[in-house]
Every structure is written in C-alpha cells, then in structure tokens.
Amino acid sequence: MKEKVSLALDKRTWRPSPLLGQVVLVTSLNADGQSNVAPKSWLSMMAFEPALLALGCNLAHWTAQNVIDRHEFVVNIPGAELVEIVWKAHTLSHPRPVERIGLTPLPAQKVKPPRIAECKAHLECTLVQSLAFGSEVILLGQIVAASMDRDAIEAEDPYAYLRLFAFLEKNTFGVIEQARRVRERGI
Ligand SMILES: Cc1cc2nc3c(=O)[nH]c(=O)nc-3n(C[C@H](O)[C@H](O)[C@H](O)COP(=O)(O)O)c2cc1C
C-alpha cells in the first residue's frame, strides 16, 4: 500500500494539487455599462435541467459585484493559445473591459455582457442564487444561451481544436490536447 501524507487544508499549499479547475474568462457589466473581464477557474456544471453552473468568486471582485448587482454574466472558454493573455489579465487594474486585455467583445445572444470573439465557446448565464461564505461567494448561474465556433463542431477531434486548459496551482496549468475514448459504452 502507498504511504499517505496529510495535507494542510489551505488549497494554496497543495503541491501538486489533486483538484483542477477549468480556466475561463468571465465577462460581466459594470454599473456604467462597460464590460469587465476576469479569469476564473473555480467553475463547474451543476445540473442538466435547468442547466446550472456554479462559479466561486471573491466577494470583493468586480465580477462578483457585477453579477450580484446585474444578474448576468458570460463564461467564455479560451484555448491554451490564449494562456499568456488570460494570466496577465488578472494583474491589470480596473476598469478592465475586454479590449484592455487585447481581445474583442462580441454581443451575446441573450444577455448584456459581451462574449469574447477569440474564445471558442460561450455560456450566457443569469444569476439564480448567490451563497456567501466569509469573503467568498458561490454564484449559481442558469445557462440561457450557449454558442461555439463552428470549427469546433466540425473538427475531427473537437478537443484538439478547443485546447481546454485547467488551473493546477500558482502559475501552473494543464492542457487537454486530444480526446480519448473508453471502450465501454455509456457515460
Ligand atoms: C488562471 C486564474 C484563475 C483564477 N480563478 C479565480 C477564481 O476561480 N475565483 C476568483 O475569485 N479569482 C480567480 N482568479 C483571480 C482573479 O482573476 C483576479 O483576482 C482578478 O483580478 C479578479 O478580477 P475582477 O475583480 O474583475 O473579478 C484567477 C486568476 C487566474 C490567473
């Protein structure tokens, strides 16, 4: 049997991290109608019907405040070729509209915050509920529209096209470069 080592409960100290979080760019709207963009990785699908996702965010962040005040956000899915832009984005001061990080806003289908043209897929959400714990908040969003590059849908390996990437630990990420299939049928 392998020896087990106890870990501290502070996720920041986990090296390597046993949990990963897909890196996305969340767009929301400031009070003046300008867009705000921030990288986030504490994100997961939560339910099929209704289509719900949960996003963990610091309550003081502009993203959390915008979503709580205006109830809408877009989860934009970047490919790994954008990793430098994505990582740099969180160091830039506010206001931080999409153009400020060198990317292009694209009107969304159902909500007011923009999609980001260079990202490959977009989940437009309305806020269903927020659950605050100390300085952090879980934002539960209902997906009201979803869109993706046609090239992703038509690619032989759509995952090789998407190049999804995940936050592992400080300054460290992992990329899905290809899809593999299990032999068994089902999920
Ligand atoms: C790859 C990456 C993932 C991040 N994930 C999160 C996250 O899930 N939740 C969070 O609150 N901050 C996260 N951050 C930090 C925020 O992006 C950063 O504090 C940003 O400035 C917040 O912007 P905002 O105030 O416009 O929301 C992440 C940063 C990086 C680089």
Tab-separated table of C-alpha atoms and ligand atoms in Angstrom:
chain	number	residue	atom	x	y	z
A	1	MET	CA	0.000	0.000	0.000
A	2	LYS	CA	1.237	3.544	-0.772
A	3	GLU	CA	2.176	5.774	2.130
A	4	LYS	CA	-0.279	8.670	2.604
A	5	VAL	CA	0.905	12.150	3.577
A	6	SER	CA	-1.515	14.525	5.344
A	7	LEU	CA	-2.063	17.888	3.685
A	8	ALA	CA	-2.915	21.241	5.244
A	9	LEU	CA	-6.475	22.379	4.484
A	10	ASP	CA	-5.355	25.553	2.696
A	11	LYS	CA	-5.663	24.745	-1.020
A	12	ARG	CA	-2.911	27.266	-1.798
A	13	THR	CA	-0.395	24.891	-0.164
A	14	TRP	CA	-1.393	21.792	-2.177
A	15	ARG	CA	1.527	20.845	-4.406
A	16	PRO	CA	0.654	19.039	-6.589
A	17	SER	CA	-2.998	19.978	-6.480
A	18	PRO	CA	-5.356	16.982	-6.506
A	19	LEU	CA	-8.133	19.164	-7.931
A	20	LEU	CA	-8.090	21.125	-11.161
A	21	GLY	CA	-10.320	23.932	-12.365
A	22	GLN	CA	-11.009	24.751	-15.999
A	23	VAL	CA	-9.781	28.242	-16.807
A	24	VAL	CA	-12.418	30.554	-18.286
A	25	LEU	CA	-12.813	34.273	-18.893
A	26	VAL	CA	-15.920	35.664	-17.229
A	27	THR	CA	-17.462	38.826	-18.640
A	28	SER	CA	-19.917	40.976	-16.705
A	29	LEU	CA	-21.103	44.583	-16.888
A	30	ASN	CA	-20.026	47.463	-14.674
A	31	ALA	CA	-22.631	49.983	-13.437
A	32	ASP	CA	-21.735	52.327	-16.333
A	33	GLY	CA	-22.403	49.595	-18.905
A	34	GLN	CA	-18.722	48.956	-19.653
A	35	SER	CA	-17.624	45.310	-19.772
A	36	ASN	CA	-15.377	43.680	-17.169
A	37	VAL	CA	-13.319	40.571	-17.812
A	38	ALA	CA	-11.532	38.283	-15.345
A	39	PRO	CA	-10.029	34.783	-15.446
A	40	LYS	CA	-11.733	32.276	-13.150
A	41	SER	CA	-11.170	28.571	-12.522
A	42	TRP	CA	-13.485	27.606	-9.675
A	43	LEU	CA	-16.256	26.598	-12.020
A	44	SER	CA	-18.342	23.516	-12.628
A	45	MET	CA	-21.545	22.334	-14.243
A	46	MET	CA	-24.111	21.570	-11.522
A	47	ALA	CA	-27.331	20.351	-13.193
A	48	PHE	CA	-28.768	19.372	-16.602
A	49	GLU	CA	-32.311	20.750	-16.198
A	50	PRO	CA	-32.258	23.576	-15.658
A	51	ALA	CA	-28.710	23.931	-16.991
A	52	LEU	CA	-26.875	25.274	-13.951
A	53	LEU	CA	-23.243	26.108	-13.335
A	54	ALA	CA	-21.518	27.317	-10.182
A	55	LEU	CA	-18.710	29.840	-10.065
A	56	GLY	CA	-16.629	30.507	-6.950
A	57	CYS	CA	-15.504	34.113	-6.665
A	58	ASN	CA	-14.077	36.517	-4.130
A	59	LEU	CA	-16.939	38.724	-2.974
A	60	ALA	CA	-14.866	41.887	-3.377
A	61	HIS	CA	-14.077	41.145	-7.038
A	62	TRP	CA	-15.716	43.239	-9.712
A	63	THR	CA	-17.086	40.033	-11.250
A	64	ALA	CA	-18.967	39.089	-8.072
A	65	GLN	CA	-20.278	42.616	-7.518
A	66	ASN	CA	-21.385	42.971	-11.143
A	67	VAL	CA	-23.131	39.599	-11.166
A	68	ILE	CA	-24.871	40.204	-7.824
A	69	ASP	CA	-25.983	43.691	-8.910
A	70	ARG	CA	-26.918	42.988	-12.542
A	71	HIS	CA	-27.627	39.224	-12.545
A	72	GLU	CA	-25.884	38.358	-15.813
A	73	PHE	CA	-22.505	37.009	-16.919
A	74	VAL	CA	-20.879	35.095	-19.752
A	75	VAL	CA	-18.437	32.215	-19.276
A	76	ASN	CA	-16.050	32.372	-22.248
A	77	ILE	CA	-13.895	29.319	-22.973
A	78	PRO	CA	-10.359	30.169	-24.147
A	79	GLY	CA	-7.965	27.748	-25.823
A	80	ALA	CA	-4.438	27.259	-24.464
A	81	GLU	CA	-3.028	29.629	-27.107
A	82	LEU	CA	-4.545	32.461	-25.025
A	83	VAL	CA	-2.937	31.354	-21.750
A	84	GLU	CA	-0.483	34.279	-21.503
A	85	ILE	CA	-3.226	36.846	-22.140
A	86	VAL	CA	-5.522	35.095	-19.667
A	87	TRP	CA	-2.926	35.000	-16.881
A	88	LYS	CA	-1.855	38.600	-17.485
A	89	ALA	CA	-5.473	39.778	-17.402
A	90	HIS	CA	-5.833	39.292	-13.667
A	91	THR	CA	-2.868	41.584	-12.948
A	92	LEU	CA	-4.359	44.543	-14.861
A	93	SER	CA	-6.083	47.264	-12.869
A	94	HIS	CA	-9.742	48.196	-13.245
A	95	PRO	CA	-11.658	49.242	-15.198
A	96	ARG	CA	-10.768	46.166	-17.266
A	97	PRO	CA	-13.010	45.931	-20.329
A	98	VAL	CA	-12.465	43.108	-22.826
A	99	GLU	CA	-10.452	45.397	-25.173
A	100	ARG	CA	-7.984	46.190	-22.340
A	101	ILE	CA	-6.670	42.616	-22.323
A	102	GLY	CA	-6.263	42.699	-26.116
A	103	LEU	CA	-9.369	40.692	-27.009
A	104	THR	CA	-12.546	41.553	-28.928
A	105	PRO	CA	-16.053	41.939	-27.444
A	106	LEU	CA	-18.842	40.242	-29.376
A	107	PRO	CA	-22.526	40.832	-28.489
A	108	ALA	CA	-24.069	37.908	-26.628
A	109	GLN	CA	-27.302	36.253	-27.798
A	110	LYS	CA	-29.435	36.608	-24.654
A	111	VAL	CA	-27.587	38.673	-22.011
A	112	LYS	CA	-25.993	42.126	-21.922
A	113	PRO	CA	-22.342	41.270	-21.050
A	114	PRO	CA	-20.391	40.511	-24.231
A	115	ARG	CA	-18.908	37.264	-25.458
A	116	ILE	CA	-15.191	37.307	-26.343
A	117	ALA	CA	-14.606	36.661	-30.047
A	118	GLU	CA	-11.233	34.910	-29.637
A	119	CYS	CA	-12.691	32.392	-27.161
A	120	LYS	CA	-14.098	29.199	-28.638
A	121	ALA	CA	-17.311	28.693	-26.690
A	122	HIS	CA	-19.595	30.862	-24.599
A	123	LEU	CA	-22.148	30.104	-21.873
A	124	GLU	CA	-24.506	33.011	-21.229
A	125	CYS	CA	-25.865	32.934	-17.689
A	126	THR	CA	-28.383	34.625	-15.450
A	127	LEU	CA	-27.865	34.568	-11.693
A	128	VAL	CA	-30.186	32.159	-9.872
A	129	GLN	CA	-28.720	32.383	-6.385
A	130	SER	CA	-25.612	33.534	-4.559
A	131	LEU	CA	-24.230	31.899	-1.423
A	132	ALA	CA	-21.653	33.914	0.513
A	133	PHE	CA	-19.102	32.301	2.844
A	134	GLY	CA	-16.881	34.889	4.530
A	135	SER	CA	-15.029	36.741	1.788
A	136	GLU	CA	-16.098	34.356	-0.975
A	137	VAL	CA	-19.304	33.706	-2.847
A	138	ILE	CA	-20.711	30.881	-4.941
A	139	LEU	CA	-22.637	32.267	-7.895
A	140	LEU	CA	-25.198	29.833	-9.255
A	141	GLY	CA	-25.928	30.685	-12.878
A	142	GLN	CA	-28.561	29.319	-15.232
A	143	ILE	CA	-27.257	28.931	-18.774
A	144	VAL	CA	-29.754	30.728	-21.025
A	145	ALA	CA	-27.762	30.561	-24.286
A	146	ALA	CA	-24.685	28.658	-25.448
A	147	SER	CA	-22.569	29.047	-28.588
A	148	MET	CA	-19.363	27.619	-30.018
A	149	ASP	CA	-17.055	28.020	-33.040
A	150	ARG	CA	-18.408	26.002	-35.976
A	151	ASP	CA	-14.812	24.757	-36.471
A	152	ALA	CA	-15.017	23.042	-33.083
A	153	ILE	CA	-18.183	21.208	-34.007
A	154	GLU	CA	-16.837	20.143	-37.411
A	155	ALA	CA	-13.288	19.227	-36.300
A	156	GLU	CA	-12.226	15.578	-36.446
A	157	ASP	CA	-11.159	15.887	-32.791
A	158	PRO	CA	-13.095	18.839	-31.352
A	159	TYR	CA	-10.991	18.726	-28.178
A	160	ALA	CA	-7.772	19.147	-30.154
A	161	TYR	CA	-9.434	22.280	-31.554
A	162	LEU	CA	-10.696	23.594	-28.197
A	163	ARG	CA	-7.422	23.036	-26.281
A	164	LEU	CA	-9.211	23.463	-22.930
A	165	PHE	CA	-6.848	24.201	-20.071
A	166	ALA	CA	-7.033	23.998	-16.310
A	167	PHE	CA	-5.521	25.804	-13.352
A	168	LEU	CA	-3.412	23.371	-11.307
A	169	GLU	CA	-1.523	25.571	-8.836
A	170	LYS	CA	0.134	29.003	-8.816
A	171	ASN	CA	1.408	29.819	-12.332
A	172	THR	CA	0.797	26.228	-13.424
A	173	PHE	CA	-1.749	24.877	-15.886
A	174	GLY	CA	-2.521	21.704	-17.821
A	175	VAL	CA	-3.925	21.389	-21.357
A	176	ILE	CA	-6.237	18.807	-22.917
A	177	GLU	CA	-4.603	18.321	-26.328
A	178	GLN	CA	-6.704	15.383	-27.525
A	179	ALA	CA	-9.720	13.314	-26.577
A	180	ARG	CA	-9.527	9.611	-25.773
A	181	ARG	CA	-12.427	7.188	-25.687
A	182	VAL	CA	-13.133	4.370	-23.281
A	183	ARG	CA	-14.143	1.039	-24.804
A	184	GLU	CA	-17.244	0.617	-22.639
A	185	ARG	CA	-20.457	2.357	-23.711
A	186	GLY	CA	-22.405	4.786	-21.513
A	187	ILE	CA	-21.071	7.808	-19.646
B	1	LIG	C1	-5.927	31.202	-14.020
B	1	LIG	C2	-6.617	32.035	-12.977
B	1	LIG	C3	-7.742	31.538	-12.353
B	1	LIG	C4	-8.427	32.294	-11.382
B	1	LIG	N1	-9.547	31.786	-10.801
B	1	LIG	C5	-10.237	32.533	-9.916
B	1	LIG	C6	-11.466	32.034	-9.372
B	1	LIG	O1	-11.926	30.949	-9.704
B	1	LIG	N2	-12.106	32.813	-8.475
B	1	LIG	C7	-11.626	34.040	-8.094
B	1	LIG	O2	-12.262	34.721	-7.294
B	1	LIG	N3	-10.482	34.536	-8.626
B	1	LIG	C8	-9.781	33.820	-9.523
B	1	LIG	N4	-8.635	34.306	-10.066
B	1	LIG	C9	-8.150	35.645	-9.656
B	1	LIG	C10	-8.914	36.749	-10.386
B	1	LIG	O3	-8.905	36.565	-11.780
B	1	LIG	C11	-8.272	38.132	-10.104
B	1	LIG	O4	-8.292	38.403	-8.728
B	1	LIG	C12	-8.967	39.216	-10.902
B	1	LIG	O5	-8.239	40.415	-10.799
B	1	LIG	C13	-10.389	39.459	-10.442
B	1	LIG	O6	-10.968	40.344	-11.354
B	1	LIG	P1	-12.391	41.001	-11.101
B	1	LIG	O7	-12.261	41.862	-9.847
B	1	LIG	O8	-12.621	41.848	-12.337
B	1	LIG	O9	-13.375	39.906	-10.944
B	1	LIG	C14	-7.931	33.581	-11.019
B	1	LIG	C15	-6.774	34.071	-11.662
B	1	LIG	C16	-6.137	33.309	-12.616
B	1	LIG	C17	-4.914	33.863	-13.302
